[in-house]
Coordinates of N, CA and C in Angstrom, one line a residue:
X1 N 168.0 106.6 50.4 CA 168.7 105.7 49.5 C 169.0 106.5 48.2
X2 N 170.3 106.4 47.7 CA 170.7 107.1 46.5 C 170.8 106.1 45.4
X3 N 170.6 106.5 44.2 CA 170.7 105.6 43.0 C 171.4 106.3 41.9
X4 N 172.6 105.7 41.5 CA 173.4 106.3 40.5 C 173.4 105.3 39.3
X5 N 172.7 105.8 38.2 CA 172.5 104.9 37.1 C 173.6 105.1 36.0
X6 N 174.6 106.0 36.3 CA 175.7 106.1 35.4 C 176.5 104.9 35.3
X7 N 177.0 104.5 34.2 CA 177.7 103.3 34.0 C 179.2 103.4 34.4
X8 N 179.6 102.7 35.5 CA 181.0 102.7 35.9 C 181.3 101.3 36.2
X9 N 181.7 100.6 35.2 CA 181.9 99.1 35.3 C 183.0 98.8 36.3
X10 N 184.1 99.6 36.3 CA 185.2 99.3 37.2 C 184.8 99.4 38.7
X11 N 184.0 100.4 39.0 CA 183.6 100.7 40.4 C 182.7 99.6 40.9
X12 N 181.9 99.0 40.0 CA 180.9 98.1 40.4 C 181.2 96.6 40.1
X13 N 182.4 96.4 39.6 CA 182.8 95.0 39.2 C 182.8 94.1 40.4
X14 N 183.3 94.6 41.5 CA 183.3 93.8 42.7 C 181.9 93.3 43.1
X15 N 180.9 94.2 43.1 CA 179.6 93.9 43.4 C 179.0 92.9 42.4
X16 N 179.4 93.0 41.1 CA 178.9 92.1 40.1 C 179.5 90.7 40.3
X17 N 180.8 90.6 40.7 CA 181.3 89.3 41.0 C 180.6 88.7 42.2
X18 N 180.3 89.5 43.2 CA 179.6 89.0 44.4 C 178.3 88.5 44.0
X19 N 177.5 89.2 43.2 CA 176.2 88.8 42.8 C 176.2 87.5 41.9
X20 N 177.2 87.5 40.9 CA 177.2 86.3 40.1 C 177.6 85.1 40.8
X21 N 178.5 85.2 41.8 CA 178.9 84.0 42.6 C 177.7 83.6 43.5
X22 N 177.0 84.6 44.0 CA 175.8 84.3 44.9 C 174.8 83.5 44.1
X23 N 174.4 83.9 42.9 CA 173.4 83.2 42.2 C 173.8 81.8 41.7
X24 N 175.1 81.7 41.2 CA 175.5 80.4 40.7 C 175.6 79.4 41.9
X25 N 176.2 79.8 43.0 CA 176.4 78.9 44.1 C 175.0 78.5 44.7
X26 N 174.1 79.4 44.8 CA 172.8 79.1 45.3 C 172.1 78.1 44.4
X27 N 172.1 78.3 43.1 CA 171.4 77.4 42.2 C 172.1 76.0 42.2
X28 N 173.4 76.0 42.3 CA 174.1 74.7 42.3 C 173.8 74.0 43.6
X29 N 173.7 74.7 44.7 CA 173.4 74.1 46.0 C 172.0 73.4 46.0
X30 N 171.1 74.2 45.4 CA 169.7 73.6 45.4 C 169.6 72.4 44.5
X31 N 170.4 72.4 43.4 CA 170.4 71.2 42.5 C 171.0 70.0 43.3
X32 N 172.1 70.2 44.0 CA 172.7 69.2 44.7 C 171.8 68.6 45.8
X33 N 171.2 69.5 46.6 CA 170.4 69.0 47.8 C 169.2 68.2 47.3
X34 N 168.6 68.7 46.1 CA 167.5 68.0 45.6 C 167.9 66.6 45.0
X35 N 169.1 66.5 44.5 CA 169.6 65.2 44.0 C 169.8 64.3 45.2
X36 N 170.4 64.8 46.3 CA 170.6 64.0 47.5 C 169.2 63.5 48.0
X37 N 168.3 64.4 48.1 CA 166.9 64.1 48.6 C 166.3 63.0 47.7
X38 N 166.5 63.0 46.4 CA 166.0 62.0 45.5 C 166.8 60.7 45.4
X39 N 168.0 60.7 46.1 CA 168.9 59.6 46.0 C 169.6 59.4 44.7
X40 N 169.8 60.5 44.0 CA 170.4 60.4 42.7 C 171.8 61.1 42.7
X41 N 172.7 60.6 41.8 CA 174.0 61.3 41.7 C 175.0 60.8 42.8
X42 N 176.2 61.4 42.7 CA 177.3 60.9 43.6 C 177.3 61.7 45.0
X43 N 176.4 62.7 45.2 CA 176.5 63.5 46.4 C 175.8 62.8 47.5
X44 N 176.3 63.1 48.7 CA 175.7 62.6 50.0 C 175.8 63.6 51.1
X45 N 175.1 63.4 52.1 CA 175.2 64.3 53.3 C 176.5 64.2 53.9
X46 N 177.0 65.3 54.5 CA 178.3 65.3 55.1 C 178.1 65.3 56.6
X47 N 179.0 64.6 57.3 CA 179.0 64.5 58.7 C 180.4 64.4 59.3
X48 N 180.5 65.0 60.5 CA 181.8 65.0 61.1 C 181.6 64.4 62.5
X49 N 182.2 63.3 62.8 CA 182.0 62.6 64.1 C 180.6 62.3 64.4
X50 N 179.8 61.9 63.3 CA 178.4 61.5 63.5 C 177.5 62.7 63.6
X51 N 178.0 64.0 63.5 CA 177.2 65.2 63.5 C 177.0 65.7 62.1
X52 N 175.8 65.9 61.7 CA 175.5 66.4 60.3 C 176.1 67.8 60.2
X53 N 176.8 67.9 59.1 CA 177.4 69.2 58.8 C 176.6 70.0 57.8
X54 N 175.9 71.0 58.3 CA 175.1 71.9 57.4 C 176.0 72.7 56.5
X55 N 175.5 73.0 55.3 CA 176.4 73.7 54.4 C 176.5 75.2 54.8
X56 N 175.7 75.7 55.7 CA 175.9 77.1 56.2 C 177.2 77.2 56.9
X57 N 177.7 76.1 57.4 CA 179.0 76.1 58.1 C 180.1 76.6 57.1
X58 N 180.1 75.9 55.9 CA 181.0 76.3 54.9 C 180.8 77.8 54.5
X59 N 179.6 78.2 54.4 CA 179.3 79.6 54.0 C 179.8 80.6 55.1
X60 N 179.6 80.3 56.3 CA 180.1 81.2 57.4 C 181.6 81.4 57.3
X61 N 182.3 80.3 57.1 CA 183.8 80.3 57.0 C 184.2 81.1 55.8
X62 N 183.5 80.9 54.7 CA 183.9 81.7 53.4 C 183.7 83.2 53.6
X63 N 182.6 83.5 54.3 CA 182.3 85.0 54.5 C 183.4 85.6 55.5
X64 N 183.7 84.8 56.5 CA 184.7 85.3 57.4 C 186.1 85.5 56.7
X65 N 186.5 84.5 55.9 CA 187.7 84.6 55.2 C 187.7 85.8 54.3
X66 N 186.6 85.9 53.5 CA 186.5 87.1 52.6 C 186.6 88.4 53.3
X67 N 185.8 88.5 54.4 CA 185.8 89.7 55.2 C 187.2 90.1 55.8
X68 N 187.8 89.1 56.4 CA 189.2 89.3 57.0 C 190.1 89.7 55.9
X69 N 190.1 89.0 54.7 CA 191.0 89.3 53.6 C 190.8 90.8 53.1
X70 N 189.5 91.2 53.0 CA 189.3 92.5 52.5 C 189.7 93.6 53.5
X71 N 189.3 93.4 54.8 CA 189.7 94.5 55.8 C 191.2 94.5 56.1
X72 N 191.8 93.4 56.0 CA 193.2 93.3 56.3 C 194.1 93.8 55.2
X73 N 193.9 93.3 54.0 CA 194.8 93.6 52.9 C 194.2 94.6 51.9
X74 N 192.9 94.8 51.9 CA 192.3 95.7 50.9 C 192.9 95.6 49.5
X75 N 192.9 94.4 48.9 CA 193.6 94.2 47.7 C 193.0 94.9 46.5
X76 N 193.8 95.1 45.5 CA 193.3 95.6 44.2 C 192.8 94.4 43.4
X77 N 192.1 94.7 42.2 CA 191.8 93.6 41.3 C 193.1 92.9 40.8
X78 N 193.1 91.6 40.6 CA 192.0 90.7 40.6 C 191.6 90.1 41.9
X79 N 192.5 90.3 43.0 CA 192.2 89.6 44.3 C 190.9 90.2 44.9
X80 N 190.6 91.5 44.6 CA 189.4 92.0 45.1 C 188.2 91.2 44.6
X81 N 188.2 90.8 43.3 CA 187.1 90.1 42.7 C 187.1 88.7 43.3
X82 N 188.2 88.1 43.6 CA 188.3 86.8 44.3 C 187.5 86.8 45.6
X83 N 187.9 87.9 46.4 CA 187.2 88.0 47.7 C 185.7 88.3 47.6
X84 N 185.3 89.1 46.6 CA 183.9 89.4 46.4 C 183.2 88.1 46.0
X85 N 183.8 87.3 45.1 CA 183.2 86.0 44.7 C 183.1 85.1 45.9
X86 N 184.1 85.0 46.8 CA 184.1 84.2 47.9 C 183.0 84.6 48.9
X87 N 182.8 85.9 49.1 CA 181.8 86.4 50.0 C 180.4 86.0 49.4
X88 N 180.2 86.2 48.1 CA 178.9 85.9 47.5 C 178.6 84.4 47.6
X89 N 179.6 83.6 47.4 CA 179.4 82.1 47.6 C 179.0 81.8 49.0
X90 N 179.8 82.4 50.0 CA 179.5 82.1 51.4 C 178.1 82.6 51.8
X91 N 177.7 83.7 51.3 CA 176.4 84.3 51.6 C 175.3 83.3 51.0
X92 N 175.5 82.8 49.8 CA 174.5 81.9 49.2 C 174.4 80.6 50.1
X93 N 175.5 80.0 50.5 CA 175.4 78.8 51.3 C 174.8 79.1 52.7
X94 N 175.0 80.2 53.2 CA 174.5 80.6 54.6 C 173.0 80.9 54.5
X95 N 172.6 81.7 53.5 CA 171.2 82.1 53.4 C 170.4 81.0 52.9
X96 N 170.9 80.0 52.3 CA 170.1 78.9 51.8 C 169.6 78.1 53.1
X97 N 170.1 78.4 54.2 CA 169.6 77.8 55.5 C 169.2 78.9 56.4
X98 N 168.7 80.0 55.9 CA 168.2 81.1 56.7 C 167.1 80.6 57.6
X99 N 166.2 79.7 57.2 CA 165.2 79.2 58.1 C 165.7 78.6 59.4
X100 N 166.9 78.0 59.3 CA 167.6 77.4 60.5 C 167.9 78.5 61.5
X101 N 168.4 79.7 61.0 CA 168.7 80.8 61.9 C 167.4 81.3 62.6
X102 N 166.3 81.4 61.7 CA 165.1 82.0 62.2 C 164.4 81.1 63.2
X103 N 164.3 79.8 62.9 CA 163.5 78.9 63.8 C 164.3 78.2 64.8
X104 N 165.7 78.3 64.6 CA 166.6 77.5 65.5 C 166.2 76.1 65.5
X105 N 165.8 75.6 64.3 CA 165.4 74.2 64.2 C 165.7 73.8 62.7
X106 N 165.9 72.5 62.5 CA 166.2 72.0 61.1 C 164.9 71.8 60.4
X107 N 164.5 72.9 59.7 CA 163.2 72.8 58.9 C 163.5 73.0 57.4
X108 N 164.6 72.5 57.0 CA 165.0 72.7 55.6 C 164.0 72.2 54.6
X109 N 163.4 71.0 54.9 CA 162.5 70.4 54.0 C 161.0 70.5 54.5
X110 N 160.8 71.4 55.5 CA 159.4 71.6 55.9 C 158.9 72.9 55.3
X111 N 157.6 73.2 55.5 CA 157.0 74.4 54.9 C 157.7 75.7 55.4
X112 N 158.2 75.6 56.7 CA 158.9 76.8 57.3 C 160.2 77.0 56.6
X113 N 160.8 76.0 55.9 CA 162.0 76.1 55.2 C 162.0 77.0 54.0
X114 N 160.8 77.3 53.5 CA 160.6 78.1 52.3 C 161.1 79.5 52.5
X115 N 161.2 79.9 53.8 CA 161.6 81.3 54.1 C 163.1 81.5 53.6
X116 N 163.8 80.4 53.5 CA 165.2 80.5 53.1 C 165.3 81.0 51.6
X117 N 164.4 80.4 50.8 CA 164.3 80.9 49.4 C 163.9 82.3 49.3
X118 N 162.9 82.7 50.1 CA 162.5 84.1 50.1 C 163.7 85.0 50.5
X119 N 164.5 84.6 51.5 CA 165.6 85.4 51.9 C 166.6 85.5 50.8
X120 N 166.9 84.4 50.1 CA 167.9 84.4 49.0 C 167.5 85.3 47.9
X121 N 166.2 85.2 47.5 CA 165.7 86.1 46.4 C 165.8 87.6 46.8
X122 N 165.4 87.9 48.0 CA 165.5 89.3 48.4 C 166.9 89.8 48.5
X123 N 167.8 89.0 49.1 CA 169.2 89.5 49.2 C 169.8 89.5 47.8
X124 N 169.5 88.6 46.9 CA 169.9 88.7 45.5 C 169.5 90.0 44.8
X125 N 168.2 90.4 45.1 CA 167.7 91.7 44.6 C 168.5 92.9 45.2
X126 N 168.8 92.8 46.4 CA 169.6 93.9 47.1 C 171.0 94.0 46.4
X127 N 171.6 92.8 46.2 CA 172.9 92.8 45.5 C 172.8 93.4 44.1
X128 N 171.7 93.1 43.4 CA 171.5 93.6 42.1 C 171.4 95.1 42.1
X129 N 170.7 95.7 43.2 CA 170.6 97.1 43.3 C 172.0 97.7 43.5
X130 N 172.9 97.0 44.3 CA 174.2 97.6 44.5 C 175.0 97.6 43.2
X131 N 174.7 96.6 42.3 CA 175.4 96.6 41.0 C 175.0 97.7 40.2
X132 N 173.7 98.1 40.2 CA 173.3 99.2 39.4 C 173.5 100.6 40.1
X133 N 174.0 100.6 41.3 CA 174.4 101.9 41.9 C 173.6 102.3 43.0
X134 N 172.7 101.5 43.6 CA 171.9 101.9 44.7 C 172.7 101.9 46.0
X135 N 172.5 102.8 46.9 CA 173.2 102.9 48.1 C 172.2 103.1 49.3
X136 N 171.8 102.0 50.0 CA 170.8 102.2 51.0 C 171.3 102.9 52.2
X137 N 172.6 103.0 52.4 CA 173.1 103.7 53.6 C 174.0 104.9 53.1
X138 N 173.4 105.9 52.6 CA 174.1 107.1 52.1 C 174.8 107.8 53.1
X139 N 176.2 107.7 53.1 CA 177.0 108.4 54.1 C 177.2 109.9 53.9
X140 N 176.6 110.4 52.9 CA 176.7 111.8 52.6 C 175.6 112.7 53.3
X141 N 174.8 112.0 54.2 CA 173.7 112.7 54.9 C 174.3 113.9 55.7
X142 N 173.5 114.9 55.8 CA 173.8 116.1 56.5 C 173.3 116.1 57.9
X143 N 172.7 115.0 58.4 CA 172.2 115.0 59.7 C 173.2 114.6 60.8
X144 N 174.4 114.4 60.4 CA 175.4 114.0 61.4 C 175.6 112.6 61.6
X145 N 176.7 112.2 62.2 CA 177.1 110.7 62.3 C 176.1 110.1 63.3
X146 N 175.8 110.7 64.4 CA 174.9 110.1 65.4 C 173.5 109.8 64.9
X147 N 173.0 110.8 64.2 CA 171.6 110.6 63.6 C 171.7 109.5 62.5
X148 N 172.8 109.5 61.8 CA 172.9 108.5 60.7 C 173.0 107.0 61.3
X149 N 173.8 106.9 62.3 CA 173.9 105.6 63.0 C 172.6 105.2 63.7
X150 N 172.0 106.1 64.4 CA 170.7 105.9 65.0 C 169.7 105.4 64.0
X151 N 169.6 106.0 62.9 CA 168.7 105.6 61.8 C 168.9 104.2 61.4
X152 N 170.1 103.9 61.2 CA 170.5 102.5 60.8 C 170.0 101.5 61.8
X153 N 170.3 101.8 63.1 CA 170.0 100.9 64.2 C 168.5 100.7 64.3
X154 N 167.7 101.8 64.3 CA 166.3 101.7 64.4 C 165.7 100.9 63.2
X155 N 166.2 101.2 62.0 CA 165.7 100.5 60.8 C 166.0 99.0 60.9
X156 N 167.2 98.7 61.4 CA 167.6 97.3 61.6 C 166.7 96.6 62.6
X157 N 166.4 97.3 63.7 CA 165.5 96.6 64.7 C 164.1 96.4 64.2
X158 N 163.6 97.3 63.4 CA 162.3 97.1 62.8 C 162.3 96.0 61.8
X159 N 163.4 95.9 61.0 CA 163.5 94.8 60.1 C 163.6 93.4 60.8
X160 N 164.3 93.4 61.9 CA 164.4 92.2 62.7 C 163.0 91.7 63.2
X161 N 162.3 92.7 63.7 CA 160.9 92.4 64.2 C 160.1 91.8 63.1
X162 N 160.1 92.4 61.9 CA 159.4 91.9 60.8 C 159.8 90.4 60.5
X163 N 161.1 90.2 60.5 CA 161.6 88.8 60.3 C 161.1 87.8 61.3
X164 N 161.1 88.2 62.6 CA 160.7 87.3 63.6 C 159.1 87.1 63.6
X165 N 158.4 88.0 62.9 CA 157.0 87.8 62.8 C 156.7 87.0 61.5
X166 N 157.7 86.4 60.9 CA 157.5 85.6 59.8 C 157.2 86.3 58.5
X167 N 157.8 87.5 58.4 CA 157.6 88.4 57.2 C 159.0 88.6 56.6
X168 N 159.6 87.6 56.0 CA 161.0 87.8 55.6 C 161.2 88.8 54.4
X169 N 160.2 88.8 53.5 CA 160.3 89.7 52.3 C 160.2 91.1 52.8
X170 N 159.3 91.4 53.7 CA 159.1 92.8 54.2 C 160.3 93.2 55.0
X171 N 160.8 92.3 55.8 CA 161.9 92.6 56.7 C 163.2 92.9 55.9
X172 N 163.5 92.1 54.9 CA 164.7 92.2 54.2 C 164.6 93.4 53.2
X173 N 163.5 93.6 52.6 CA 163.3 94.7 51.7 C 163.3 96.0 52.5
X174 N 162.9 95.9 53.8 CA 162.9 97.1 54.6 C 164.2 97.6 54.9
X175 N 165.3 96.9 54.7 CA 166.6 97.4 54.9 C 166.9 98.5 53.8
X176 N 166.2 98.4 52.7 CA 166.4 99.5 51.7 C 165.3 100.5 51.9
X177 N 164.0 100.1 52.1 CA 162.9 101.0 52.3 C 162.3 100.8 53.7
X178 N 162.7 101.5 54.7 CA 162.3 101.3 56.1 C 160.8 101.1 56.3
X179 N 160.0 101.9 55.5 CA 158.5 101.8 55.7 C 158.0 100.4 55.4
X180 N 158.7 99.7 54.5 CA 158.3 98.4 54.2 C 158.4 97.4 55.4
X181 N 159.5 97.5 56.0 CA 159.8 96.7 57.2 C 158.8 97.1 58.3
X182 N 158.4 98.4 58.4 CA 157.5 98.8 59.5 C 156.1 98.2 59.3
X183 N 155.7 98.0 58.0 CA 154.4 97.3 57.7 C 154.5 95.9 58.3
X184 N 155.6 95.2 58.1 CA 155.7 93.8 58.6 C 155.8 93.8 60.1
X185 N 156.4 94.8 60.7 CA 156.6 94.8 62.2 C 155.3 95.1 62.9
X186 N 154.4 95.8 62.4 CA 153.2 96.2 63.1 C 152.0 95.2 62.8
X187 N 152.2 94.4 61.7 CA 151.1 93.5 61.4 C 151.1 92.2 62.2
X188 N 150.1 91.5 62.1 CA 149.9 90.2 62.8 C 151.0 89.2 62.4
X189 N 151.6 88.5 63.4 CA 152.7 87.5 63.1 C 152.0 86.2 62.6
X190 N 152.8 85.5 61.7 CA 152.4 84.2 61.3 C 152.4 83.2 62.4
X191 N 151.5 82.3 62.5 CA 151.4 81.4 63.7 C 152.6 80.5 63.8
X192 N 153.4 80.3 62.8 CA 154.6 79.4 62.9 C 155.9 80.3 63.1
X193 N 155.7 81.6 63.3 CA 156.9 82.4 63.5 C 157.4 82.4 64.9
X194 N 158.6 82.7 65.1 CA 159.1 82.8 66.5 C 158.4 83.8 67.3
X195 N 158.0 85.0 66.7 CA 157.2 86.0 67.5 C 155.9 85.4 68.0
X196 N 155.2 84.7 67.2 CA 153.9 84.1 67.6 C 154.2 83.1 68.8
X197 N 155.2 82.3 68.7 CA 155.5 81.3 69.7 C 155.8 82.0 71.0
X198 N 156.5 83.2 71.0 CA 156.9 83.9 72.2 C 155.7 84.8 72.7
X199 N 155.0 85.4 71.8 CA 154.1 86.5 72.2 C 152.6 86.1 72.2
X200 N 152.2 85.0 71.5 CA 150.8 84.7 71.3 C 150.6 83.4 72.1
X201 N 150.2 83.4 73.4 CA 150.0 82.2 74.2 C 148.9 81.4 73.6
X202 N 149.0 80.1 73.8 CA 148.0 79.2 73.2 C 146.6 79.5 73.9
X203 N 145.6 79.7 73.0 CA 144.3 80.0 73.5 C 144.0 81.5 73.5
X204 N 145.0 82.3 73.2 CA 144.8 83.8 73.3 C 144.1 84.2 72.0
X205 N 143.5 85.4 72.1 CA 142.8 86.0 70.9 C 143.8 86.2 69.7
X206 N 145.0 86.7 70.0 CA 146.0 86.9 68.9 C 146.4 85.6 68.3
X207 N 146.5 84.5 69.0 CA 146.9 83.2 68.4 C 145.7 82.8 67.5
X208 N 144.5 82.9 68.0 CA 143.3 82.5 67.1 C 143.3 83.4 65.9
X209 N 143.5 84.7 66.0 CA 143.4 85.6 64.8 C 144.5 85.2 63.8
X210 N 145.7 84.9 64.4 CA 146.8 84.5 63.5 C 146.5 83.3 62.7
X211 N 145.9 82.3 63.3 CA 145.6 81.0 62.6 C 144.5 81.3 61.6
X212 N 143.6 82.1 61.9 CA 142.5 82.4 60.9 C 143.1 83.2 59.7
X213 N 144.0 84.1 60.0 CA 144.6 84.9 58.9 C 145.6 84.1 58.1
X214 N 146.2 83.1 58.7 CA 147.2 82.3 57.9 C 146.9 80.8 58.1
X215 N 145.9 80.3 57.4 CA 145.6 78.9 57.5 C 146.8 78.0 57.3
X216 N 146.8 76.9 58.0 CA 148.0 76.0 58.0 C 148.3 75.5 56.6
X217 N 147.3 75.1 55.8 CA 147.5 74.5 54.5 C 147.3 75.5 53.4
X218 N 147.2 76.8 53.7 CA 147.0 77.8 52.7 C 148.1 77.7 51.6
X219 N 147.8 77.8 50.4 CA 148.8 77.9 49.3 C 148.6 79.2 48.5
X220 N 149.7 79.8 48.3 CA 149.7 81.1 47.5 C 150.4 80.9 46.2
X221 N 150.2 81.8 45.3 CA 150.9 81.7 44.0 C 152.4 81.7 44.2
X222 N 152.9 82.5 45.2 CA 154.3 82.5 45.4 C 154.9 81.2 45.8
X223 N 154.0 80.3 46.4 CA 154.5 79.0 46.8 C 155.0 78.2 45.6
X224 N 154.3 78.3 44.4 CA 154.7 77.6 43.2 C 156.0 78.0 42.7
X225 N 156.4 79.3 42.9 CA 157.7 79.8 42.5 C 158.7 79.2 43.4
X226 N 158.5 79.3 44.7 CA 159.4 78.7 45.7 C 159.7 77.2 45.5
X227 N 158.6 76.5 45.3 CA 158.7 75.0 45.1 C 159.4 74.7 43.8
X228 N 159.3 75.5 42.8 CA 160.1 75.2 41.6 C 161.6 75.3 41.8
X229 N 162.0 76.1 42.8 CA 163.4 76.3 43.1 C 163.8 75.3 44.2
X230 N 163.0 75.2 45.2 CA 163.4 74.5 46.5 C 162.8 73.1 46.5
X231 N 161.8 72.7 45.7 CA 161.2 71.4 45.9 C 160.0 71.5 46.9
X232 N 159.2 70.5 46.8 CA 158.0 70.5 47.7 C 158.4 70.1 49.1
X233 N 157.8 70.7 50.1 CA 158.1 70.3 51.5 C 157.7 68.9 51.9
X234 N 158.2 68.4 53.0 CA 157.9 67.0 53.4 C 156.5 66.6 53.4
X235 N 155.7 67.5 54.1 CA 154.3 67.2 54.3 C 153.5 67.2 53.0
X236 N 154.0 67.8 52.0 CA 153.3 67.9 50.7 C 153.7 66.8 49.7
X237 N 154.8 66.1 50.1 CA 155.3 65.0 49.3 C 154.4 63.8 49.3
X238 N 154.1 63.2 48.2 CA 153.3 62.0 48.2 C 154.0 60.9 48.8
X239 N 153.4 60.1 49.7 CA 154.0 58.9 50.3 C 154.4 57.9 49.3
X240 N 155.6 57.4 49.3 CA 156.1 56.4 48.3 C 155.3 55.1 48.5
X241 N 155.2 54.3 47.4 CA 154.6 53.0 47.5 C 155.3 52.1 48.5
X242 N 154.6 51.1 49.1 CA 155.2 50.2 50.1 C 156.4 49.5 49.6
X243 N 156.4 49.0 48.3 CA 157.6 48.3 47.8 C 158.7 49.2 47.6
X244 N 158.4 50.5 47.3 CA 159.5 51.5 47.2 C 160.1 51.8 48.5
X245 N 159.3 51.8 49.6 CA 159.8 52.1 50.9 C 160.8 51.0 51.3
X246 N 160.5 49.7 50.9 CA 161.3 48.6 51.4 C 162.7 48.6 50.7
X247 N 162.8 49.2 49.5 CA 164.0 49.2 48.8 C 164.9 50.4 49.1
X248 N 164.3 51.3 49.9 CA 165.1 52.5 50.2 C 165.8 52.3 51.5
X249 N 167.0 52.9 51.7 CA 167.7 52.8 53.0 C 166.9 53.7 53.9
X250 N 166.7 53.2 55.2 CA 166.0 54.0 56.2 C 166.9 55.2 56.5
X251 N 166.3 56.4 56.6 CA 167.0 57.6 56.9 C 166.1 58.5 57.7
X252 N 166.6 59.0 58.8 CA 165.8 59.9 59.6 C 165.3 61.1 58.8
X253 N 164.1 61.6 59.1 CA 163.6 62.6 58.3 C 164.4 63.9 58.4
X254 N 165.0 64.2 59.5 CA 165.7 65.4 59.6 C 167.0 65.4 58.9
X255 N 167.4 64.2 58.3 CA 168.7 64.1 57.6 C 168.5 64.1 56.1
X256 N 167.2 64.4 55.6 CA 167.0 64.3 54.2 C 167.6 65.6 53.5
X257 N 168.5 65.3 52.6 CA 169.1 66.4 51.8 C 170.3 67.0 52.6
X258 N 171.2 67.6 51.8 CA 172.3 68.2 52.4 C 172.0 69.6 53.0
X259 N 172.2 69.8 54.2 CA 171.8 71.1 54.8 C 173.0 71.6 55.6

């Protein structure tokens, strides 16, 4: 990775617009979904033909449009900044439901859904590094194109393994520092992770070790930071009083909040 701390505002303006849009849209999204969850404000869940429309759908389309616009037209400013902001907004909407990608299940308001906030914070940090001049994929390497591509592929696979083991911070940071992802890839998977479900059969020694290492109700200091942003997960929410339950509209648990 190379790091250029010289100040070149024009060269990094696109990355700055992308980062700014990413942060603003993510925070706005979390405010809106928490208002929907609390039943406050004018916002409601979106549905098309009775199917709940997750906001990552909007994010995917925004990123596609921004990518096609950049690769097709390669515009100069100010349209370059428009595309950068659109990509950042799309990335925020999509990564806010990163847990849905990882678990292939709607766990937005469950404990597993906290991984989405982890992913957003890590990607935000990576974008900030781009703004200050970091380059995780230095194309000036003297090892040749094949070695360069092979290195990226191997690092990517290691990062994916770390992600599937329930180590989002290590996996995503490992895109910049490969040894970090390697630590997550070789260590024990969390019991709620896809890797554990696939590779740790019920009753196996590894499954037992994973549960001992990561107790189900364990709370870490990082959880308080995540909950301040994302809200408390369903199982940690205090049950409402009986009279409050009667005055609320019945709503399936999986439909709580805009996702």
